[in-house]
Coordinates of C-alpha atoms and ligand atoms in Angstrom, one line a residue:
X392 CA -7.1 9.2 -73.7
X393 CA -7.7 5.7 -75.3
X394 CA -7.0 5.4 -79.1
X395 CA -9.6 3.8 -81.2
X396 CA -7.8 1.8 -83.4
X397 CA -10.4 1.4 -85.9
X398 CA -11.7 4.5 -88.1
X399 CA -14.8 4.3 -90.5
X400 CA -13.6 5.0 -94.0
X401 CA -15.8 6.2 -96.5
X402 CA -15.7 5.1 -100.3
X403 CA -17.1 7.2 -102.8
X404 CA -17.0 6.2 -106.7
X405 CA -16.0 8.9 -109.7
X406 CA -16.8 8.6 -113.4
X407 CA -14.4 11.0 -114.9
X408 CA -13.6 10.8 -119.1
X409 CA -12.9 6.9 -118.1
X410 CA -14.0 5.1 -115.2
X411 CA -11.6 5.6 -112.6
X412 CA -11.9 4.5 -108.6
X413 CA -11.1 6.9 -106.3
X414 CA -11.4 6.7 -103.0
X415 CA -10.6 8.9 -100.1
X416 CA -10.1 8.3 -96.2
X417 CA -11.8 10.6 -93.8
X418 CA -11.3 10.4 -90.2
X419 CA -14.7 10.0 -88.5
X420 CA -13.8 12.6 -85.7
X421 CA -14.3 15.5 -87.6
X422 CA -17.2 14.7 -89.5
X423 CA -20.0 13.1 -86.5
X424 CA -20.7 16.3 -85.0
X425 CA -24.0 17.8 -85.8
X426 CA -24.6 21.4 -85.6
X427 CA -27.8 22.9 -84.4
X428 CA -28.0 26.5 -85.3
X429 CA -28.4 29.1 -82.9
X430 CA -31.6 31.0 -84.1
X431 CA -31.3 34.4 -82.6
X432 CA -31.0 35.4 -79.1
X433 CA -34.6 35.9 -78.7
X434 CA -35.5 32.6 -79.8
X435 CA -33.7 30.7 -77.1
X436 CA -35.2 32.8 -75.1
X437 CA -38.7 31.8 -75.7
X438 CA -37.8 28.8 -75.5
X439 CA -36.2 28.6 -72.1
X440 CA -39.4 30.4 -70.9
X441 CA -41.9 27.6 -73.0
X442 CA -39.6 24.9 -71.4
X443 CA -39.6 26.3 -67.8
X444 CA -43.0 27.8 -67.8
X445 CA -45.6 26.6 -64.9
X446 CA -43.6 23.9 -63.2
X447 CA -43.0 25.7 -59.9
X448 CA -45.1 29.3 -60.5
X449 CA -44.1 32.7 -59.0
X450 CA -40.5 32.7 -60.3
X451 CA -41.0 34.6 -63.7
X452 CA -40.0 37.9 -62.5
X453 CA -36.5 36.9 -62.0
X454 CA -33.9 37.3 -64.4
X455 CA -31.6 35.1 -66.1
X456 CA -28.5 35.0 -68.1
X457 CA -28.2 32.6 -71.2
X458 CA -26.0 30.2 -71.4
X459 CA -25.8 29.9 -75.5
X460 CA -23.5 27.4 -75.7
X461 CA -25.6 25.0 -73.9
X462 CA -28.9 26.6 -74.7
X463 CA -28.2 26.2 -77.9
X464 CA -27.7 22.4 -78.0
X465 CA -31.7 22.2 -76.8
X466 CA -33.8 20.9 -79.8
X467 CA -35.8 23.6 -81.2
X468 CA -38.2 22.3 -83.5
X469 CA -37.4 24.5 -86.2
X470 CA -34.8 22.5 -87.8
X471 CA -32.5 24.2 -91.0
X472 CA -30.6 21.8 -93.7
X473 CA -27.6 23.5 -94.2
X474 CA -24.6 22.4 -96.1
X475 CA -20.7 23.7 -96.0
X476 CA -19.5 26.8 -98.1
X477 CA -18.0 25.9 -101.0
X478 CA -14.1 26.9 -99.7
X479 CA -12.5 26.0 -102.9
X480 CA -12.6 24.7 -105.8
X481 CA -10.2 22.0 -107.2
X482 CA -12.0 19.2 -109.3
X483 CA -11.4 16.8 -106.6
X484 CA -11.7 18.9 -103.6
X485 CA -15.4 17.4 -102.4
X486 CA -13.6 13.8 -102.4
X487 CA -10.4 14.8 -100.4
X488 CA -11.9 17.3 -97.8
X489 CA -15.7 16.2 -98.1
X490 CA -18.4 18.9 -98.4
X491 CA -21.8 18.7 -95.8
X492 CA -24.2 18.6 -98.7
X493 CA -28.0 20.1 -97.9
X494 CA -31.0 18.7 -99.8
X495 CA -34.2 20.3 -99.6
X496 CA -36.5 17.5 -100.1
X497 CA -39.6 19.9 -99.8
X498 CA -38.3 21.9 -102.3
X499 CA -37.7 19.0 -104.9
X500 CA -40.3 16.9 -104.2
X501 CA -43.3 19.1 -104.2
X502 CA -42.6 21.6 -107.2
X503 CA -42.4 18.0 -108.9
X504 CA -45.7 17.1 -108.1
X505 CA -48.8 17.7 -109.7
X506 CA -51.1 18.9 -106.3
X507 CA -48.5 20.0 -103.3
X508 CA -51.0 21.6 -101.4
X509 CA -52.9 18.3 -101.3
X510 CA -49.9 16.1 -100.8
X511 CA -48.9 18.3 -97.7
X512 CA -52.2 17.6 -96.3
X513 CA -52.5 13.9 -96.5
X514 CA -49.4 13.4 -95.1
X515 CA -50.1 15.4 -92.2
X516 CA -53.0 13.6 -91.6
X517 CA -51.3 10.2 -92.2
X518 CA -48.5 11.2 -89.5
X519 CA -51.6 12.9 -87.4
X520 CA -53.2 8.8 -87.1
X521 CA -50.0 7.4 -86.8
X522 CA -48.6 9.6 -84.0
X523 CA -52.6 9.2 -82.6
X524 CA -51.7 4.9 -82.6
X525 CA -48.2 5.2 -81.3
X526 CA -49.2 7.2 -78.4
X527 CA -48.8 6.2 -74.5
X528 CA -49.2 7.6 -71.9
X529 CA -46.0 6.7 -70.5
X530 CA -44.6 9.4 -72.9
X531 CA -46.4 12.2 -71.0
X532 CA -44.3 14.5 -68.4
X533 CA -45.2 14.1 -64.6
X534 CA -43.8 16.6 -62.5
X535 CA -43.8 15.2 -58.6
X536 CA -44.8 18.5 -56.4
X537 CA -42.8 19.6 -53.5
X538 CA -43.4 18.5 -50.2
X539 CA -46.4 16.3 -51.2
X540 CA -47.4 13.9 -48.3
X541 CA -47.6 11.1 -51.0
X542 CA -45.8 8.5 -51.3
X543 CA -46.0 6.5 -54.7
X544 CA -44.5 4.3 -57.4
X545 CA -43.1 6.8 -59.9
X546 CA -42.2 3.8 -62.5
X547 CA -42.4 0.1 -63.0
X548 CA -45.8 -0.7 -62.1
X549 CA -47.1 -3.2 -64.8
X550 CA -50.1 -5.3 -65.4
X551 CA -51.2 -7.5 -68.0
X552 CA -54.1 -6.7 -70.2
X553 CA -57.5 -6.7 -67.8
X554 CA -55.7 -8.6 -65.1
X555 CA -55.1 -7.4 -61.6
X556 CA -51.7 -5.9 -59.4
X557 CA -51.4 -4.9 -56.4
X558 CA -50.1 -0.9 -56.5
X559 CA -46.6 -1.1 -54.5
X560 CA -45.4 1.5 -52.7
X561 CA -48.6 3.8 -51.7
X562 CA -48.5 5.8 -48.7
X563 CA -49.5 9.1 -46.7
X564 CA -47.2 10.8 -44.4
X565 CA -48.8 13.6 -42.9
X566 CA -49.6 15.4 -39.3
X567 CA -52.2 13.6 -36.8
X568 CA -55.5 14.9 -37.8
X569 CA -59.2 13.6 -36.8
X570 CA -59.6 11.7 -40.0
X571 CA -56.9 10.7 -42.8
X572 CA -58.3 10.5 -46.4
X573 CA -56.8 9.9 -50.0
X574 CA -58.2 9.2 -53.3
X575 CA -57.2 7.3 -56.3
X576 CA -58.6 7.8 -60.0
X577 CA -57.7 5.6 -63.1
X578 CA -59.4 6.2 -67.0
X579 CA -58.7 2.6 -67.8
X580 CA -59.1 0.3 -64.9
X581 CA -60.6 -0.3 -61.5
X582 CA -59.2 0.1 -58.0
X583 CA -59.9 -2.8 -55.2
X584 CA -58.1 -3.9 -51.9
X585 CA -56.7 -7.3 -51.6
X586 CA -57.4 -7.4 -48.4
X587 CA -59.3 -4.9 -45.4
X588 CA -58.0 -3.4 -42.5
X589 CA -60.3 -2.7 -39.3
X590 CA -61.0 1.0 -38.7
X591 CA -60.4 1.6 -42.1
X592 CA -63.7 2.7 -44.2
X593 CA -62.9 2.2 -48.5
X594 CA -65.6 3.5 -50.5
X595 CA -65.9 2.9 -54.6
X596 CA -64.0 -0.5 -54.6
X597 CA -64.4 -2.1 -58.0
X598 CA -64.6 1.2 -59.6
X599 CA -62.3 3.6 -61.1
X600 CA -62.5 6.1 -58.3
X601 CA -61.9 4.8 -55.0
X602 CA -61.3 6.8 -51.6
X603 CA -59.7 5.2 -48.6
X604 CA -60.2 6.8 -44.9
X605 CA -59.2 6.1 -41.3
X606 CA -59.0 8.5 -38.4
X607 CA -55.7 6.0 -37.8
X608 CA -53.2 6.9 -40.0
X609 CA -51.0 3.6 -39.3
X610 CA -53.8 1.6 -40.3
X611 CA -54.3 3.9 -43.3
X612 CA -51.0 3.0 -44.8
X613 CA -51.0 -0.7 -43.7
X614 CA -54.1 -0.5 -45.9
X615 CA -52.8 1.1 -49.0
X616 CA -50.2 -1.8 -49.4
X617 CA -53.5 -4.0 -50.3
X618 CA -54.6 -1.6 -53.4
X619 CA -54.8 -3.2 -56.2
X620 CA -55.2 -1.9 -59.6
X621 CA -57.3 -4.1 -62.8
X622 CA -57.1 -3.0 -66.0
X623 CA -60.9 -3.1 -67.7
X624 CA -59.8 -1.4 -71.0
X625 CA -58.3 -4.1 -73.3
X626 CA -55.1 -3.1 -75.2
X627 CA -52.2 -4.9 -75.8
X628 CA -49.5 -1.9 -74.8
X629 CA -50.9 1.1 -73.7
X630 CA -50.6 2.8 -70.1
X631 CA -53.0 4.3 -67.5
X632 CA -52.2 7.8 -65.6
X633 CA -53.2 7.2 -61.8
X634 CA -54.2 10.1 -60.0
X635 CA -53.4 10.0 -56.3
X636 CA -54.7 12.8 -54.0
X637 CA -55.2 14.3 -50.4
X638 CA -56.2 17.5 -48.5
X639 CA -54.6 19.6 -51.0
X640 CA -52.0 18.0 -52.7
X641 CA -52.4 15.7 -56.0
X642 CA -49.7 13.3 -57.4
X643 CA -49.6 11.3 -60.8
X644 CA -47.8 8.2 -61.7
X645 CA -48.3 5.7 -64.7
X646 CA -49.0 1.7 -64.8
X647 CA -48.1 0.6 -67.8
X648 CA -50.5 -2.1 -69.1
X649 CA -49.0 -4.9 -71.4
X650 CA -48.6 -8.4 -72.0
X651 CA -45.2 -9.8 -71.2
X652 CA -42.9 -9.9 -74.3
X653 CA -43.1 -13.6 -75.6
X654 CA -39.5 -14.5 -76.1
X655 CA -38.2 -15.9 -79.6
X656 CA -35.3 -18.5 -78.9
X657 CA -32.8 -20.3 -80.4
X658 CA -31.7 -23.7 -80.2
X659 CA -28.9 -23.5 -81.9
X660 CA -27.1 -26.9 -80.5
X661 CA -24.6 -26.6 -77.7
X662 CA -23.1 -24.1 -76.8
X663 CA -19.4 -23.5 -76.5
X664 CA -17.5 -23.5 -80.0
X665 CA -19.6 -21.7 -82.5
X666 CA -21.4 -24.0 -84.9
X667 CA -22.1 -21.6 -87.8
X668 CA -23.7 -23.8 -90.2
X669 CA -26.7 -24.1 -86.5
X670 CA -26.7 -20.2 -86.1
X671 CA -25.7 -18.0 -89.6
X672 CA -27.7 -18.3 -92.8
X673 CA -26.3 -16.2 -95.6
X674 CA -28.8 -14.2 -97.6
X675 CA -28.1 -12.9 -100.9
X676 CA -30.0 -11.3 -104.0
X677 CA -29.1 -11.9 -107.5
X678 CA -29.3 -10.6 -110.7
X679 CA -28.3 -10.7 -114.1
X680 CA -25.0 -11.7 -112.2
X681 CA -25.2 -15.8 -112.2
X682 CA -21.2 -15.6 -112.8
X683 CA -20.4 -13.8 -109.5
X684 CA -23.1 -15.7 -107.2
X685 CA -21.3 -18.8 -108.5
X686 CA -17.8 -17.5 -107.4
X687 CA -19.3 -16.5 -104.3
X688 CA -20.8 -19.4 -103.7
X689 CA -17.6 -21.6 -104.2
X690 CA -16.1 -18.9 -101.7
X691 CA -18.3 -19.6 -99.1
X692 CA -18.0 -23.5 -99.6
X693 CA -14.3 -23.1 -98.6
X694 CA -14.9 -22.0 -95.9
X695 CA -18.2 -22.9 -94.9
X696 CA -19.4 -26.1 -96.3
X697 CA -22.7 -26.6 -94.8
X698 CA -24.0 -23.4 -94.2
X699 CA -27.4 -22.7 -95.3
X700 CA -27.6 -19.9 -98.2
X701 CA -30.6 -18.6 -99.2
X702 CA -30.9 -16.8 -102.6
X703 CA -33.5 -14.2 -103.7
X704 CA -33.6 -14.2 -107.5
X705 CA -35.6 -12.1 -109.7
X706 CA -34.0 -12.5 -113.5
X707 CA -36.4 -12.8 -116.3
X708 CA -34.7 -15.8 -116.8
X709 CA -34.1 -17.6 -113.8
X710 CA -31.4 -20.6 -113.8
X711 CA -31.3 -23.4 -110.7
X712 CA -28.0 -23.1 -108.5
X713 CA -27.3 -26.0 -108.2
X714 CA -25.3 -27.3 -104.8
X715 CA -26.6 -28.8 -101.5
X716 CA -28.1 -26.1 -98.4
X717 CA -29.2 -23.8 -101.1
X718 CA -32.7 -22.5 -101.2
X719 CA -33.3 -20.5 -104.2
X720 CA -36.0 -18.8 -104.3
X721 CA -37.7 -16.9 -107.7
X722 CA -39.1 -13.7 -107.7
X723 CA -41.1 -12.2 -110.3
X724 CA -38.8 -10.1 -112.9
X725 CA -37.0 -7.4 -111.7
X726 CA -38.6 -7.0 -108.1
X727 CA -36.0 -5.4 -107.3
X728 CA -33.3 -4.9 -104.7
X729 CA -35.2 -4.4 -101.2
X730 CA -38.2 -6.4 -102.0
X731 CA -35.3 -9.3 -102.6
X732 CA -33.4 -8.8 -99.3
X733 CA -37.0 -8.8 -97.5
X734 CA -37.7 -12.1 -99.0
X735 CA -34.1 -13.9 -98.3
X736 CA -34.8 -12.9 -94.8
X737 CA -38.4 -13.9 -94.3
X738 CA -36.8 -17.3 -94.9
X739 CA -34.1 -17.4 -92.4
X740 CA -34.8 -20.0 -90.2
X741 CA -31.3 -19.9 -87.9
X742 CA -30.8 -16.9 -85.1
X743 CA -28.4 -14.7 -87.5
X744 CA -28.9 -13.7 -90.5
X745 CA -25.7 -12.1 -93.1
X746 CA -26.5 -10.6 -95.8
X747 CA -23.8 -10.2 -98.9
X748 CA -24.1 -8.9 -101.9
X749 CA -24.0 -11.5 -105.1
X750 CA -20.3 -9.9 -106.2
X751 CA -18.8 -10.9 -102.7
X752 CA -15.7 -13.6 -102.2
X753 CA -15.1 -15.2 -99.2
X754 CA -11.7 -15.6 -98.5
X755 CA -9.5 -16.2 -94.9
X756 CA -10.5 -13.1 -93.3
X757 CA -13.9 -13.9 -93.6
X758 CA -14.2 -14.8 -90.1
X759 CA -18.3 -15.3 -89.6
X760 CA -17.0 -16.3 -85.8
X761 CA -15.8 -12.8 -84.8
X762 CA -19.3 -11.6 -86.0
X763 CA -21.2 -14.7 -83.9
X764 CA -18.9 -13.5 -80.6
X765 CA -19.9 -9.9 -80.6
X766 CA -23.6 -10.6 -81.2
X767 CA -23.3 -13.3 -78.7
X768 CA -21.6 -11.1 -75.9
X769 CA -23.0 -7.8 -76.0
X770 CA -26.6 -6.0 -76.6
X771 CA -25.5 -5.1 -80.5
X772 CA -28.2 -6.3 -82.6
X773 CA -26.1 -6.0 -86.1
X774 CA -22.9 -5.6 -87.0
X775 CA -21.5 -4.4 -90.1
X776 CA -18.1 -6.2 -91.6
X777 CA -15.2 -4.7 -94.6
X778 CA -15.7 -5.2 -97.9
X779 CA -12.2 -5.2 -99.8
X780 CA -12.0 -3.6 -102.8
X781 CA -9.8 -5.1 -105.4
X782 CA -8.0 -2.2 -105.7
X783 CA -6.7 -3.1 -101.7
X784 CA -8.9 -0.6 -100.0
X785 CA -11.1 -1.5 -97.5
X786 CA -14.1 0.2 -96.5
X787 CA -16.1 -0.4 -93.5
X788 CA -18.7 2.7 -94.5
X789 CA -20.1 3.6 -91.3
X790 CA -22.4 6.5 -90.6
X791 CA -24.5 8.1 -87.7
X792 CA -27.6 9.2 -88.2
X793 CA -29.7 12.4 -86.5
X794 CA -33.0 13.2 -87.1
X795 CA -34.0 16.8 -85.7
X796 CA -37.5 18.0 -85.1
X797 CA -38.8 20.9 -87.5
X798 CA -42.3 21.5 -87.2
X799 CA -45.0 21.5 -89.3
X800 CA -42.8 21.1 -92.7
X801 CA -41.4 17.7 -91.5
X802 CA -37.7 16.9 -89.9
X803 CA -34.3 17.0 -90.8
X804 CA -32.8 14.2 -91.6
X805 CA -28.8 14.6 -90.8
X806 CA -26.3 11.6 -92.1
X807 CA -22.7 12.0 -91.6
X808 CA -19.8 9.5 -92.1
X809 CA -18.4 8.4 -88.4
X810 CA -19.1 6.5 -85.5
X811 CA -20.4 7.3 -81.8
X812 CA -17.7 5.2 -79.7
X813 CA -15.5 2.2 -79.5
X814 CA -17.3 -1.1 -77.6
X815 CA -15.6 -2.1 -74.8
X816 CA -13.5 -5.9 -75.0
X817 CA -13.6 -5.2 -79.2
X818 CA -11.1 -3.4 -79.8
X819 CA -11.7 -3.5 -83.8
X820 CA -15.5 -2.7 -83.1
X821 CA -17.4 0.6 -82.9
X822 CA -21.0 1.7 -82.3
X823 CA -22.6 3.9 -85.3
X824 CA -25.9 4.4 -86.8
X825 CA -26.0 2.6 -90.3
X826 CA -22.6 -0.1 -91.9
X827 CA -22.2 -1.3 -95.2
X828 CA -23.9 -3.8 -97.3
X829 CA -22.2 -6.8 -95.5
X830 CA -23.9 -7.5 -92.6
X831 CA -24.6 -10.0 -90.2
X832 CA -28.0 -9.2 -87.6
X833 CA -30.0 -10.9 -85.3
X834 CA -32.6 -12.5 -87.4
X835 CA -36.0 -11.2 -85.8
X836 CA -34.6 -7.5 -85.0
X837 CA -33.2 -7.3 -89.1
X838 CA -37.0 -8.9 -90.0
X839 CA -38.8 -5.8 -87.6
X840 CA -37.2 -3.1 -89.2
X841 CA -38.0 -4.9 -92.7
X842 CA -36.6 -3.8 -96.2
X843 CA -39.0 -1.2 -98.1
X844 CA -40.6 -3.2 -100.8
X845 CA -41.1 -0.5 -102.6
X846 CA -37.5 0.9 -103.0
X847 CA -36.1 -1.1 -106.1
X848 CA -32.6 -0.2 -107.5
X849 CA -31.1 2.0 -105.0
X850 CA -31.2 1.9 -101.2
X851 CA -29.5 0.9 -98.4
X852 CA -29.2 3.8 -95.9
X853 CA -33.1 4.0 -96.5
X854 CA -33.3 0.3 -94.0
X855 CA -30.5 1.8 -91.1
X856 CA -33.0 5.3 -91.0
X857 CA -36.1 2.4 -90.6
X858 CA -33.8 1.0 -87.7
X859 CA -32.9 4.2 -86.1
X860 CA -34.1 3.6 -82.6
X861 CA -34.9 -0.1 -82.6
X862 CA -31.5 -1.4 -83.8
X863 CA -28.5 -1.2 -81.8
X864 CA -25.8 -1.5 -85.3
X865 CA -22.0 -1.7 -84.7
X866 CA -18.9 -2.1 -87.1
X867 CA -15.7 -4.2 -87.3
X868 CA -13.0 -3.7 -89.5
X869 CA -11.1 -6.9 -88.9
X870 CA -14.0 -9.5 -90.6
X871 CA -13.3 -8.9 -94.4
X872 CA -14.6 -9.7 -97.2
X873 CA -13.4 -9.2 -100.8
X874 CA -15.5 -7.3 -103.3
X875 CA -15.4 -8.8 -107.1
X876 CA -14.4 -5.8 -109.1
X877 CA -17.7 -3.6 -109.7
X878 CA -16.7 -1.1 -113.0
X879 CA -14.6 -2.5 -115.2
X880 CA -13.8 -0.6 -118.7
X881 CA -16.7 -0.7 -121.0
X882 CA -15.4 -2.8 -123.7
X883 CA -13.9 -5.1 -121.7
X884 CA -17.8 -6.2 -119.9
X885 CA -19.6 -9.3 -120.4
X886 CA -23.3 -8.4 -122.2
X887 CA -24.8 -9.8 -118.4
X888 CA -22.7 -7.1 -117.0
X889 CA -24.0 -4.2 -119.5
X890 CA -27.4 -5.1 -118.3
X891 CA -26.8 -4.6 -114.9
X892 CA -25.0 -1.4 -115.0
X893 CA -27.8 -0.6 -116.9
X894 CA -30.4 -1.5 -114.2
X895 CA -28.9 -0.3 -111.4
X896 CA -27.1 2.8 -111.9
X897 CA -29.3 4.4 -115.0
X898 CA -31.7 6.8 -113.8
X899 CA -34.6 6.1 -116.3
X900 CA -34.9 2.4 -114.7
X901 CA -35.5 3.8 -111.0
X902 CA -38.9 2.2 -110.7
X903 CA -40.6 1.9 -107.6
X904 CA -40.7 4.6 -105.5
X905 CA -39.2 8.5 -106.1
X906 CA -36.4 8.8 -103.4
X907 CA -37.6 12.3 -102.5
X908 CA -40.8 10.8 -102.2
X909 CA -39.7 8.1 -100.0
X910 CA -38.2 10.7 -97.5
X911 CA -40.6 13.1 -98.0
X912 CA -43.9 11.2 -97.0
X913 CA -42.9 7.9 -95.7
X914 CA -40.4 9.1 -93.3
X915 CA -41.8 13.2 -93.6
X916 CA -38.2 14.9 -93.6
X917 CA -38.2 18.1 -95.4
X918 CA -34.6 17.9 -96.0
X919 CA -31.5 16.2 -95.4
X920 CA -27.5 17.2 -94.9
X921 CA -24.9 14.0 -95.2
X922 CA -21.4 14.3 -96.3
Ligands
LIG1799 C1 -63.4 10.6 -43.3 O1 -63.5 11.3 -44.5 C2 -64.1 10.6 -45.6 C3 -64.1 11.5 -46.8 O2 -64.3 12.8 -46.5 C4 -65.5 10.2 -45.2 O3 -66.1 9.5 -46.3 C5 -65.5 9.4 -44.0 O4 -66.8 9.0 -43.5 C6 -64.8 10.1 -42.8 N1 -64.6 9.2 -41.7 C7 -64.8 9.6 -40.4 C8 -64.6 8.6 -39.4 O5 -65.1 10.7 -40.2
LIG1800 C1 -23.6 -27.9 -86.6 O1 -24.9 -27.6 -87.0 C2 -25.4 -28.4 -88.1 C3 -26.7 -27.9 -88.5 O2 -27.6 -27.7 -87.4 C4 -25.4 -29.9 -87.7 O3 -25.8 -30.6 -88.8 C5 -24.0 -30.3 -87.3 O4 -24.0 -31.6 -86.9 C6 -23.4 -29.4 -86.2 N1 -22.0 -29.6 -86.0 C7 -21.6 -29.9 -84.8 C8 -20.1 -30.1 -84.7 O5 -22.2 -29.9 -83.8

C-alpha cells in the first residue's frame, strides 16, 4: 500500500485561566468514516423489499438472507445525529483523542423560536418549490425490460431549446410478421422524419405522438434512423421522457434538452511559465486590523510585486491603502465577514482567485505556483494551502463532509476532520470536502457557490457545505503561509486589537443570521455530528 505523505491536521484553540494554544494532531484515517446506524433488522428489511419491489414481478415469494453489513451501508432516510460516549474524562481528553460531537439543530433552534409549528411549515414548503424547480427528468429511474425488441438510446441524446435532432440509435428487432409497427410519445416536443422511406406509412409527424409502420421490417429500421425529435416547450435545462413502444413491449429513454454550456475563458498571456500577476488576484477582508493588512501587504510585494490585490473593507473608519494594483473597496460598517469575501470576489477579474485572511505573511514557502500547476493540470476546482502558526504548527484543516437523508425533519449534516484520497502526480495534495481559510479557486466556480451574505462574524465551513457537489476542493501541505499571531495576552493588545476580539469572538455581536437558523432552514438539516 502507498503511503500518503501528507495528513490533515486539525487546530483547535483553548482559553484556559490564561490564553493558552493548544493544538493537537489527529490522523485523518480514523476519523473520515461515517457511520450509518443499523435500525433494526426489520427495518432493512423493508427496505430491501421498498427498493426491490415491482422491477421484475413474481419473485416475492422467495426468501432471502440479509447481508447487514452491506445492507446496512444503503441510505435509509431516517438519518440519527449521534455523537461518541464520553470514555473519560481528563480536562484535555476532547483535544487529544477528539470526541464525535452531535447537535440537534431541531431541538435548539425551534424551542428558541417563537411559532415552531409555523416555521416547520414554511420551510417545507420553501424546500417543496425548490425541489419542484430543481427537478429533471433525467433524475427519474428507467428500468429497460427484458427481452424487449427495442432498440434505443438509453443516454446522450441532447437538443437545444425548441430546435430539432435526429434520435440515434432507434430500431426494432423482431420475428417476420405481416406488418411491423412502433410508436413514439414525447410531453415536450414533436416527432418528424428527416427523410421518408418507400413502403414505409408514418402517421402523426409534427406531433407529439407519432407511429411508424411497414410490412418490411428492413425498411422499418432504415426509416427509424431519420426520426427526429423538436423540442416545442421552451426551457433552458430540463429533459423529455420518450416513450417508445410495440406489440407488447414499451421502452423509455430521456433527451435532455439544453442549451450548450457557454464557456468562460481566460486569456491569461502565454502559456508556459506561470505569470501570476495575469492569472491570481489575492482577495482579502479587513477590519479594525490596518496594521496586519499592511504587513501582509509588504509580504506579498516581496514576493509578488505586481499582483493585483483586492481589499474588501468595512471599518467605520475606513483609511486608503495606499500602493500600486490595489483596489480597495469600502463597505458599509461592519458588513461583515462573508458579505466581504463575496464582494472581493465579485471583483476578480483574472482566472484564480486566493483568498487570505488580513493577519496572513507571505514568506518563501508561499509558493502561489504550486497552487496555479494543480488547478492547471487536474479537474480540482480549489485548493486549500497551510497556514503556519507562529507557534511552528502548521495546519492544513481539512474536512469531509456527508450529508444523509432523514425525512420529513430535514438531514443530517455529518463533518469530520480527514480527507477522501491522495491525487495522483501530487504527492503533497489530497482530495477532501472543505480546507482552511487560505485558498486559492477557480474564479467563476468560488463566485457560483457565493459567500452567504447574511453570515457575519463566523463562517467558513458554512461556504464548503454551499459547494458540496459543485466544487471539486483539494489540499496541499507544502504551499505555506505564516499566520501573524491571533491571541496574544490581554494587556499586552493594541486598543484595534481589543475591538476585534470583541467583534469576532463575543457572542452578543453575532448579528446577521442565528447559526442554527442557517442550518436549520437554509440548508434544512435537523442536526449535525463533526469532530
Ligand atoms: C400497419 O399497422 C398500422 C397500425 O396498426 C396501421 O396504421 C397501418 O395501416 C398498417 N399497415 C398495413 C400495410 O397494414
Ligand atoms: C504578466 O502579466 C502582467 C499582467 O497581465 C503583465 O503586465 C506582464 O507583462 C506579464 N509578464 C510577463 C513576463 O509576461
Amino acid at each position: 500500500m502507498r503511503l500518503i505523505s501528507i495528513r490533515c491536521f486539525g487546530l483547535i484553540v483553548v482559553f484556559g485561566l490564561l490564553p493558552i494554544l493548544l493544538f493537537y494532531s489527529w490522523n485523518a484515517w480514523s476519523g473520515s468514516g461515517v457511520v450509518i446506524r443499523l435500525g433494526q433488522r426489520g427495518s432493512i428489511q423493508k427496505l430491501l423489499e421498498e427498493r426491490t419491489k415491482g422491477f421484475v414481478g413474481g419473485h416475492d415469494n422467495i426468501a432471502y438472507h440479509v447481508n447487514e453489513a452491506v445492507a446496512g451501508r444503503l441510505a435509509q432516510n431516517a438519518c440519527v445525529c449521534e455523537g461518541d460516549p464520553e470514555t473519560f474524562r481528563l480536562p484535555l481528553a476532547n483535544l487529544l483523542f477528539p470526541r464525535v460531537w452531535a447537535h440537534n439543530l431541531h431541538l435548539s433552534f425551534l424551542s428558541s423560536h417563537p411559532d415552531p409549528e409555523g416555521v416547520k411549515r414554511h420551510r417545507a414548503q420553501e424546500y417543496s418549490s425548490s425541489q419542484k424547480r430543481s427537478y429533471t427528468p433525467a433524475d427519474e429511474l428507467i428500468v429497460a425490460e427484458a427481452n424487449s425488441p427495442l432498440q434505443y438510446p438509453t443516454q446522450g441524446v441532447q437538443v437545444q431549446p425548441l430546435r430539432t435532432a435526429i434520435i440515434p440509435g432507434l430500431g426494432l428487432r423482431e420475428e417476420t410478421r405481416a406488418n411491423h409497427t412502433v410508436h413514439l410519445t414525447a410531453t415536450l416536443g414533436t416527432f418528424d422524419v428527416a427523410a421518408t422511406v418507400d413502403a414505409v406509412s408514418v402517421k402523426g409527424d409534427g406531433e407529439m405522438h407519432m407511429t411508424v409502420s411497414s410490412p418490411d421490417l428492413d425498411a422499418l429500421n432504415r426509416q427509424l434512423q431519420f426520426v427526429t425529435y423538436t423540442n416545442t416547450v421552451f426551457n433552458p435545462k430540463t429533459a423529455d421522457t420518450v416513450q417508445f413502444s410495440t406489440e407488447g413491449h414499451r421502452s423509455f429513454f430521456t433527451i435532455k434538452v439544453g442549451h450548450d454550456r457557454v464557456p468562460e475563458l481566460y486569456n491569461s498571456g502565454s502559456p508556459g511559465e506561470y505569470n501570476i500577476s495575469a492569472l491570481v488576484t489575492i482577495a482579502t477582508k479587513t477590519f479594525l486590523r490596518y496594521d496586519k493588512l499592511k504587513d501582509l501587504i509588504d509580504s506579498i510585494r516581496k514576493y509578488y510585486p505586481t499582483v493585483t490585490i483586492v481589499i474588501a473593507d468595512d471599518n467605520e473608519h475606513p483609511k486608503a491603502v495606499p500602493g500600486p494594483y490595489i483596489d480597495q473597496y469600502i463597505m458599509p460598517f461592519k458588513k461583515g465577514w462573508f458579505a466581504g469575501r463575496n464582494l472581493a470576489v465579485s471583483q476578480v477579474i483574472t482566472k484564480y482567485v486566493l483568498w487570505v485572511d488580513d493577519d496572513f505573511i507571505f514568506s518563501s514557502n508561499t509558493k502561489l505556483e504550486k497552487m496555479v500547476d494543480i488547478l492547471e493540470k487536474t479537474t480540482l476546482d480549489l485548493v486549500g494551502g497551510a497556514v503556519r502558526e507562529v507557534t511552528g504548527y502548521t495546519a492544513t484543516f481539512c474536512h469531509t463532509i456527508s450529508v444523509e437523508a432523514g425525512g420529513e425533519d430535514g438531514n443530517c449534516l455529518h463533518i469530520r476532520q480527514g480527507h477522501h484520497h491522495s491525487v495522483d502526480g501530487f504527492p503533497s495534495c489530497v482530495v477532501a470536502d472543505a480546507v482552511i481559510n487560505f485558498f486559492m479557486g477557480r474564479t467563476e466556480k468560488v463566485r457560483q457557490a457565493g459567500f452567504n451574505p447574511r453570515l457575519s462574524r463566523h463562517g467558513h465551513l458554512e461556504f464548503f457545505i454551499d459547494a458540496l457537489g459543485s466544487l471539486h476542493i483539494g489540499s496541499c501541505s507544502d504551499v505555506i503561509v505564516n499566520h501573524a499571531s491571533k491571541i496574544k495576552l490581554p494587556w499586552s493588545q493594541t486598543s484595534s486589537e481589543k475591538a476585534y476580539e470583541h467583534f469576532r469572538y463575543s457572542s452578543k455581536n453575532t448579528e446577521g443570521v442565528n447559526p442554527d437558523e442557517n442550518f436549520y432552514f437554509r440548508n434544512r438539516f435537523k442536526c449535525m455530528t463533526s469532530n
